[in-house]
JSON list of C-alpha atoms in Angstrom, two decimals:
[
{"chain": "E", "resi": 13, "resn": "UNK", "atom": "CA", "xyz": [-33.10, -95.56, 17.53]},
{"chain": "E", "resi": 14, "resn": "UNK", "atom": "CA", "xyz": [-33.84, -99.30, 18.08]},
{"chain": "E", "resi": 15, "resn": "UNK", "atom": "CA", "xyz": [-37.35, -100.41, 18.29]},
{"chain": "E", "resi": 16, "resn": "UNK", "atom": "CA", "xyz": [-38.18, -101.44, 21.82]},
{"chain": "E", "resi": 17, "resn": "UNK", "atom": "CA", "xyz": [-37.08, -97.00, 22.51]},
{"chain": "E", "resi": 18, "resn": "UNK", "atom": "CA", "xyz": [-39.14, -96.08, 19.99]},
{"chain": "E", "resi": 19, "resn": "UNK", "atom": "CA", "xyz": [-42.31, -96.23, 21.89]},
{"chain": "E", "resi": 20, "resn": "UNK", "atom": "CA", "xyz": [-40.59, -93.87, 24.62]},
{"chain": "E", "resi": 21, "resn": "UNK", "atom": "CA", "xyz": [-40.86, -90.79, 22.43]},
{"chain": "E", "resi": 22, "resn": "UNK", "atom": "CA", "xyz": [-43.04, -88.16, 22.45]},
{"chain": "E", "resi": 23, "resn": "UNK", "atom": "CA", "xyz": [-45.58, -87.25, 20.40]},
{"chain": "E", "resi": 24, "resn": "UNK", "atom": "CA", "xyz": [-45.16, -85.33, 16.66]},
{"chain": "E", "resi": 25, "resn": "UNK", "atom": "CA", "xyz": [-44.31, -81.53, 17.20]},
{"chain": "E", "resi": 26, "resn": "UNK", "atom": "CA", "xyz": [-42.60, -81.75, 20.34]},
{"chain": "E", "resi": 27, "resn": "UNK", "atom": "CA", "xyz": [-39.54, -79.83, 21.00]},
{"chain": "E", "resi": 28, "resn": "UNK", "atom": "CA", "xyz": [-36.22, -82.06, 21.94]},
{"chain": "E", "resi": 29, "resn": "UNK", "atom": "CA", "xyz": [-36.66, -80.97, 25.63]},
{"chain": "E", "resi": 30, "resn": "UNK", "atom": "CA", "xyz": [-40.17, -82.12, 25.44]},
{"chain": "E", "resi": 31, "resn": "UNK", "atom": "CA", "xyz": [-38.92, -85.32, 23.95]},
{"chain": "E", "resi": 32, "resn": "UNK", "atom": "CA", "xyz": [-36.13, -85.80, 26.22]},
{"chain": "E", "resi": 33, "resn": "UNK", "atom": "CA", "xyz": [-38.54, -85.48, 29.29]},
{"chain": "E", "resi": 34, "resn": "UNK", "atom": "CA", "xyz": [-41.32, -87.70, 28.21]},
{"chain": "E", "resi": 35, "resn": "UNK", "atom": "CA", "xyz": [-38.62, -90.23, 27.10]},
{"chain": "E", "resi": 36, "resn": "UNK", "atom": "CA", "xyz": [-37.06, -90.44, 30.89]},
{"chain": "E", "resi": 37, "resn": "UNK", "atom": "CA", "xyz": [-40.39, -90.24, 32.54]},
{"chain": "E", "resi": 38, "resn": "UNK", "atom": "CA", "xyz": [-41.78, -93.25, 30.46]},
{"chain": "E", "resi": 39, "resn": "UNK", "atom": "CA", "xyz": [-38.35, -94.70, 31.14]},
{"chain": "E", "resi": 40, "resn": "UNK", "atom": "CA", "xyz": [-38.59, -94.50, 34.79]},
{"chain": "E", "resi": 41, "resn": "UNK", "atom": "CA", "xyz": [-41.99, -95.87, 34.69]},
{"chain": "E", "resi": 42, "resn": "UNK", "atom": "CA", "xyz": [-41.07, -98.71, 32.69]},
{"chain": "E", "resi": 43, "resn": "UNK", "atom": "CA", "xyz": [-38.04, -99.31, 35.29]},
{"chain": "E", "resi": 44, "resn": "UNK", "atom": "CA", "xyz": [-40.36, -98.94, 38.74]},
{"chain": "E", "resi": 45, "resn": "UNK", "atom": "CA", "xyz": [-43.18, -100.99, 37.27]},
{"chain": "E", "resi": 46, "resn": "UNK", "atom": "CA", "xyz": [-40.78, -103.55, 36.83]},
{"chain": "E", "resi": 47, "resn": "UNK", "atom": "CA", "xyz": [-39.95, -103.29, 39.95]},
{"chain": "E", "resi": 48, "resn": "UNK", "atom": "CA", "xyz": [-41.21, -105.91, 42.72]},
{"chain": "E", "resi": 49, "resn": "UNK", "atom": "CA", "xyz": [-43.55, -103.82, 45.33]},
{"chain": "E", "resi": 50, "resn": "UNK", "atom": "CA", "xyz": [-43.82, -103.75, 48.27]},
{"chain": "E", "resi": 51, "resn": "UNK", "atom": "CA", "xyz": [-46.93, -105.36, 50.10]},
{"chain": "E", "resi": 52, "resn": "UNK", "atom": "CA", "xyz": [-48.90, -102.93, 52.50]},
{"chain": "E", "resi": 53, "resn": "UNK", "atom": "CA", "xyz": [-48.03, -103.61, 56.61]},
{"chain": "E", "resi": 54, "resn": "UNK", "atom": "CA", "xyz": [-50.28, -106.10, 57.76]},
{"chain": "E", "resi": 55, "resn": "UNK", "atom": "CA", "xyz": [-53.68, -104.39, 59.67]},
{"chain": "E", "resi": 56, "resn": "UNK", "atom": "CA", "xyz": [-54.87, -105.31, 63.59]},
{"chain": "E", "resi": 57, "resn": "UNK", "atom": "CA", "xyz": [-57.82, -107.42, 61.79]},
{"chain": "E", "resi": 58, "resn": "UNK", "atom": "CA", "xyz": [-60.53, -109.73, 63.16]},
{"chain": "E", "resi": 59, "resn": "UNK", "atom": "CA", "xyz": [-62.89, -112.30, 62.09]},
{"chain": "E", "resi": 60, "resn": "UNK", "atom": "CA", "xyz": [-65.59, -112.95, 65.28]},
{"chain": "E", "resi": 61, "resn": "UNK", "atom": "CA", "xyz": [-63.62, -111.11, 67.40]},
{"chain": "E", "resi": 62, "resn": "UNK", "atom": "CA", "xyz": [-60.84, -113.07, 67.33]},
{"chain": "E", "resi": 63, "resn": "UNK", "atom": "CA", "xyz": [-57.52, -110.85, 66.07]},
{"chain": "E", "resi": 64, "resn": "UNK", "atom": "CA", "xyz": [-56.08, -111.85, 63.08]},
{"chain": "E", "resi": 65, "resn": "UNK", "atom": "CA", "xyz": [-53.41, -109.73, 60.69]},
{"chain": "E", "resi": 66, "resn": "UNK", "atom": "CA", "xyz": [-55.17, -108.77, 57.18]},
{"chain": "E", "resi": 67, "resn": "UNK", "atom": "CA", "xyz": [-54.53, -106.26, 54.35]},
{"chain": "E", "resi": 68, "resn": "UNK", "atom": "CA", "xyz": [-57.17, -105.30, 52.69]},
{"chain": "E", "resi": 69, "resn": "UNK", "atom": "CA", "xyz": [-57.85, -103.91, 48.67]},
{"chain": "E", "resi": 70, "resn": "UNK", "atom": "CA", "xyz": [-60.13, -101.78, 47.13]},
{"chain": "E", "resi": 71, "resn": "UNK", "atom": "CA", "xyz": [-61.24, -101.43, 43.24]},
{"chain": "E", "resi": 72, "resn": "UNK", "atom": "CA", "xyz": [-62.77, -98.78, 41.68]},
{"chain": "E", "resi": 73, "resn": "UNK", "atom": "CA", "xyz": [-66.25, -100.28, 41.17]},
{"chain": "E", "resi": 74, "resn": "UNK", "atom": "CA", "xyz": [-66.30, -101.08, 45.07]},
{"chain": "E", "resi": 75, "resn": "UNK", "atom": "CA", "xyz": [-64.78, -104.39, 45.11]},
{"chain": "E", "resi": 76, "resn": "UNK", "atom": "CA", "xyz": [-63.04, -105.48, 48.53]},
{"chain": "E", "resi": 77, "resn": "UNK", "atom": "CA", "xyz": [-60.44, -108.29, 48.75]},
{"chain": "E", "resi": 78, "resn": "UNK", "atom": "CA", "xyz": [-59.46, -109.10, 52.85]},
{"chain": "E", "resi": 79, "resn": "UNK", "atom": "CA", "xyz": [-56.04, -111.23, 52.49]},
{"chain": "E", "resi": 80, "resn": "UNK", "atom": "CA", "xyz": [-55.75, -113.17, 55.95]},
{"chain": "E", "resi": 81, "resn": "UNK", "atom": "CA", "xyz": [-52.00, -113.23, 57.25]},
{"chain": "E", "resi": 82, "resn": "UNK", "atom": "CA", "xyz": [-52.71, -117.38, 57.63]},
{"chain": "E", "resi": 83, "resn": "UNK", "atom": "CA", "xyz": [-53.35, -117.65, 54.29]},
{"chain": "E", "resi": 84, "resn": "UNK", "atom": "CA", "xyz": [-56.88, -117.33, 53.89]},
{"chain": "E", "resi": 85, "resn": "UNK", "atom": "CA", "xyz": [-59.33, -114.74, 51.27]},
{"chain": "E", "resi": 86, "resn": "UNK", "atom": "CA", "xyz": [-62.17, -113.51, 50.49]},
{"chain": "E", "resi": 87, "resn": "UNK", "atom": "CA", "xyz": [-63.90, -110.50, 47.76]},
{"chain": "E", "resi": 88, "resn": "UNK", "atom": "CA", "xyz": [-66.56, -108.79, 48.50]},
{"chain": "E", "resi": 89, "resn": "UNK", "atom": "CA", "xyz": [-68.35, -107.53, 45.86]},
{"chain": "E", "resi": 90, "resn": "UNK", "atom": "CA", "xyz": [-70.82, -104.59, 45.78]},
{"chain": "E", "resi": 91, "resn": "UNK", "atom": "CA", "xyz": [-74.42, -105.39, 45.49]},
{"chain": "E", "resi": 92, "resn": "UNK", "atom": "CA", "xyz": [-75.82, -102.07, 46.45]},
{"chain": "E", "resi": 93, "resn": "UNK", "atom": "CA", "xyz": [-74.05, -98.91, 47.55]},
{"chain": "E", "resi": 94, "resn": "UNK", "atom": "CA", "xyz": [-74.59, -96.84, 50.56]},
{"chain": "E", "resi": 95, "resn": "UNK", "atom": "CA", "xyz": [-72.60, -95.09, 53.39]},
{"chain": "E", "resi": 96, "resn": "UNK", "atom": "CA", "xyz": [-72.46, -95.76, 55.88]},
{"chain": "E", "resi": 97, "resn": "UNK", "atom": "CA", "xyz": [-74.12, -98.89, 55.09]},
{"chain": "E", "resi": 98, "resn": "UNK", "atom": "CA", "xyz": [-73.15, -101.05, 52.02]},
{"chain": "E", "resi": 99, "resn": "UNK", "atom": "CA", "xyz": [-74.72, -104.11, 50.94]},
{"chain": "E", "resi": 100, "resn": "UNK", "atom": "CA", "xyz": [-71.48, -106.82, 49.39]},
{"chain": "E", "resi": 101, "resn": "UNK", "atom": "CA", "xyz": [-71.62, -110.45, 48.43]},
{"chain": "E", "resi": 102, "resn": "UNK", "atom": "CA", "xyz": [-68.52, -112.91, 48.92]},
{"chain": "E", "resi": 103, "resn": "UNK", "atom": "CA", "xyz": [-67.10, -115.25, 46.18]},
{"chain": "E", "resi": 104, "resn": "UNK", "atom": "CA", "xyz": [-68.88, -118.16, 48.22]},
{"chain": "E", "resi": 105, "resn": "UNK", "atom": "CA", "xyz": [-72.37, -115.98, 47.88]},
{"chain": "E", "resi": 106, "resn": "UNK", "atom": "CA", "xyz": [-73.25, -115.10, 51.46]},
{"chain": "E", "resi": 107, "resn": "UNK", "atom": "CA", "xyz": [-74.43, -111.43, 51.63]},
{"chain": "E", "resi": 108, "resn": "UNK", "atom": "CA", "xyz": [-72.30, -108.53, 53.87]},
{"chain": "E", "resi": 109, "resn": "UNK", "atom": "CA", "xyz": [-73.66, -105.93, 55.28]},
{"chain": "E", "resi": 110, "resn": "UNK", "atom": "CA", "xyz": [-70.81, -103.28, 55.95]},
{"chain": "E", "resi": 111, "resn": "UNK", "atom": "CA", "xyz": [-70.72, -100.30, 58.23]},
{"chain": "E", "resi": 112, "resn": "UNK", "atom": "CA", "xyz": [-67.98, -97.96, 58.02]},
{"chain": "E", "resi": 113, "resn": "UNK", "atom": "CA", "xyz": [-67.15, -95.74, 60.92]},
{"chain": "E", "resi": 114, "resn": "UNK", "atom": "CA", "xyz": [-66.35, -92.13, 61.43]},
{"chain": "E", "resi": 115, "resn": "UNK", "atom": "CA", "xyz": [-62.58, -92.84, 61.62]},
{"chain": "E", "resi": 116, "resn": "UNK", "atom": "CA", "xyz": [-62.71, -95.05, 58.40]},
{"chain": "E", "resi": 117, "resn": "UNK", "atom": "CA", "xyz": [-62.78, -98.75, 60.39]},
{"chain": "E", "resi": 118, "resn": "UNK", "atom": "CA", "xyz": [-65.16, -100.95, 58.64]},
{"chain": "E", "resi": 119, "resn": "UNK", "atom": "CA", "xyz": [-67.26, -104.05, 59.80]},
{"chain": "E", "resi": 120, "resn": "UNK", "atom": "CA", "xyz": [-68.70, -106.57, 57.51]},
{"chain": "E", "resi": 121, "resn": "UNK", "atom": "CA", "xyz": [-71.27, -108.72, 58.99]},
{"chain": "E", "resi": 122, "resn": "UNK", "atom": "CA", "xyz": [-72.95, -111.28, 57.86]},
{"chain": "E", "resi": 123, "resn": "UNK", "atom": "CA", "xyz": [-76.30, -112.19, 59.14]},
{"chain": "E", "resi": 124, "resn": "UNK", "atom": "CA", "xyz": [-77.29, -114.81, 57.83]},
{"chain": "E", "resi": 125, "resn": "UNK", "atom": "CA", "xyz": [-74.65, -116.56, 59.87]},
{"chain": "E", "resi": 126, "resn": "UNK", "atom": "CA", "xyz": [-73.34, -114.46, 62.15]},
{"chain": "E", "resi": 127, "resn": "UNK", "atom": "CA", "xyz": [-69.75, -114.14, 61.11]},
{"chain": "E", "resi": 128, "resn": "UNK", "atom": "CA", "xyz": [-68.55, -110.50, 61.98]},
{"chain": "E", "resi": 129, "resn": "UNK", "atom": "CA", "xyz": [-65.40, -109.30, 60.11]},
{"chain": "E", "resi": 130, "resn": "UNK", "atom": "CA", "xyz": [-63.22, -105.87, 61.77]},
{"chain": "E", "resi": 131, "resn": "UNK", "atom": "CA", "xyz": [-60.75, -104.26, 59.20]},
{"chain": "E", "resi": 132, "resn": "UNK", "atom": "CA", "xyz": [-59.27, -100.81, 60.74]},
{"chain": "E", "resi": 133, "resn": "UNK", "atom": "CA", "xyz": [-58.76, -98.50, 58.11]},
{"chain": "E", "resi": 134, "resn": "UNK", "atom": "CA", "xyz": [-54.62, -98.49, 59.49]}
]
């Protein structure tokens, strides 16, 4: 067995079958990750009421990144956590407060300034 395969096997005491299957399923995931994805459809968005296309992603510890379809982005990141308010502060340090709705639409708004953000949650 050459060396880059010899990661793909399974672990000491495994039957062949067992082998086998762990061998294609770390193969496949080797292949798909490889892969180029696909990006998410771009969201009805807004920043001050004014609609612009965003996607938006989330990380585990409550990050937010908002990807602007002319270019433009920002990360939120969580200062203190609530629902339905949360309190986030952008890479540029302006605080966010953020509401998020019944049907899973969120608005960040910053009040310090005034700038109001809309990101549906489709």
């Amino acid at each position: 067995m050459t060396e880059w395969l010899l990661w793909l096997r399974a672990p000491l005491g495994c039957g062949p079958g067992i082998r086998r299957l762990f061998g294609g399923a770390a193969m496949a995931a080797l292949i798909l990750g490889s892969a180029p994805g696909r990006a998410e459809p771009w969201k009805d968005c807004a920043y001050n009421d004014r609609p612009i296309p965003c996607r938006d992603s989330h990380s585990n510890d409550g990050t937010v990144r908002i990807v602007w379809k002319d270019g433009k982005a920002m990360t939120y990141r969580l200062v203190k956590e609530g629902f339905p308010l949360s309190t986030l502060r952008d890479t540029l340090g302006g605080l966010w407060e953020r509401e998020i709705y019944v049907q899973g639409n969120a608005v960040f708004a910053n009040k310090a300034n005034g700038n109001r953000v809309f990101v549906p949650l489709r």
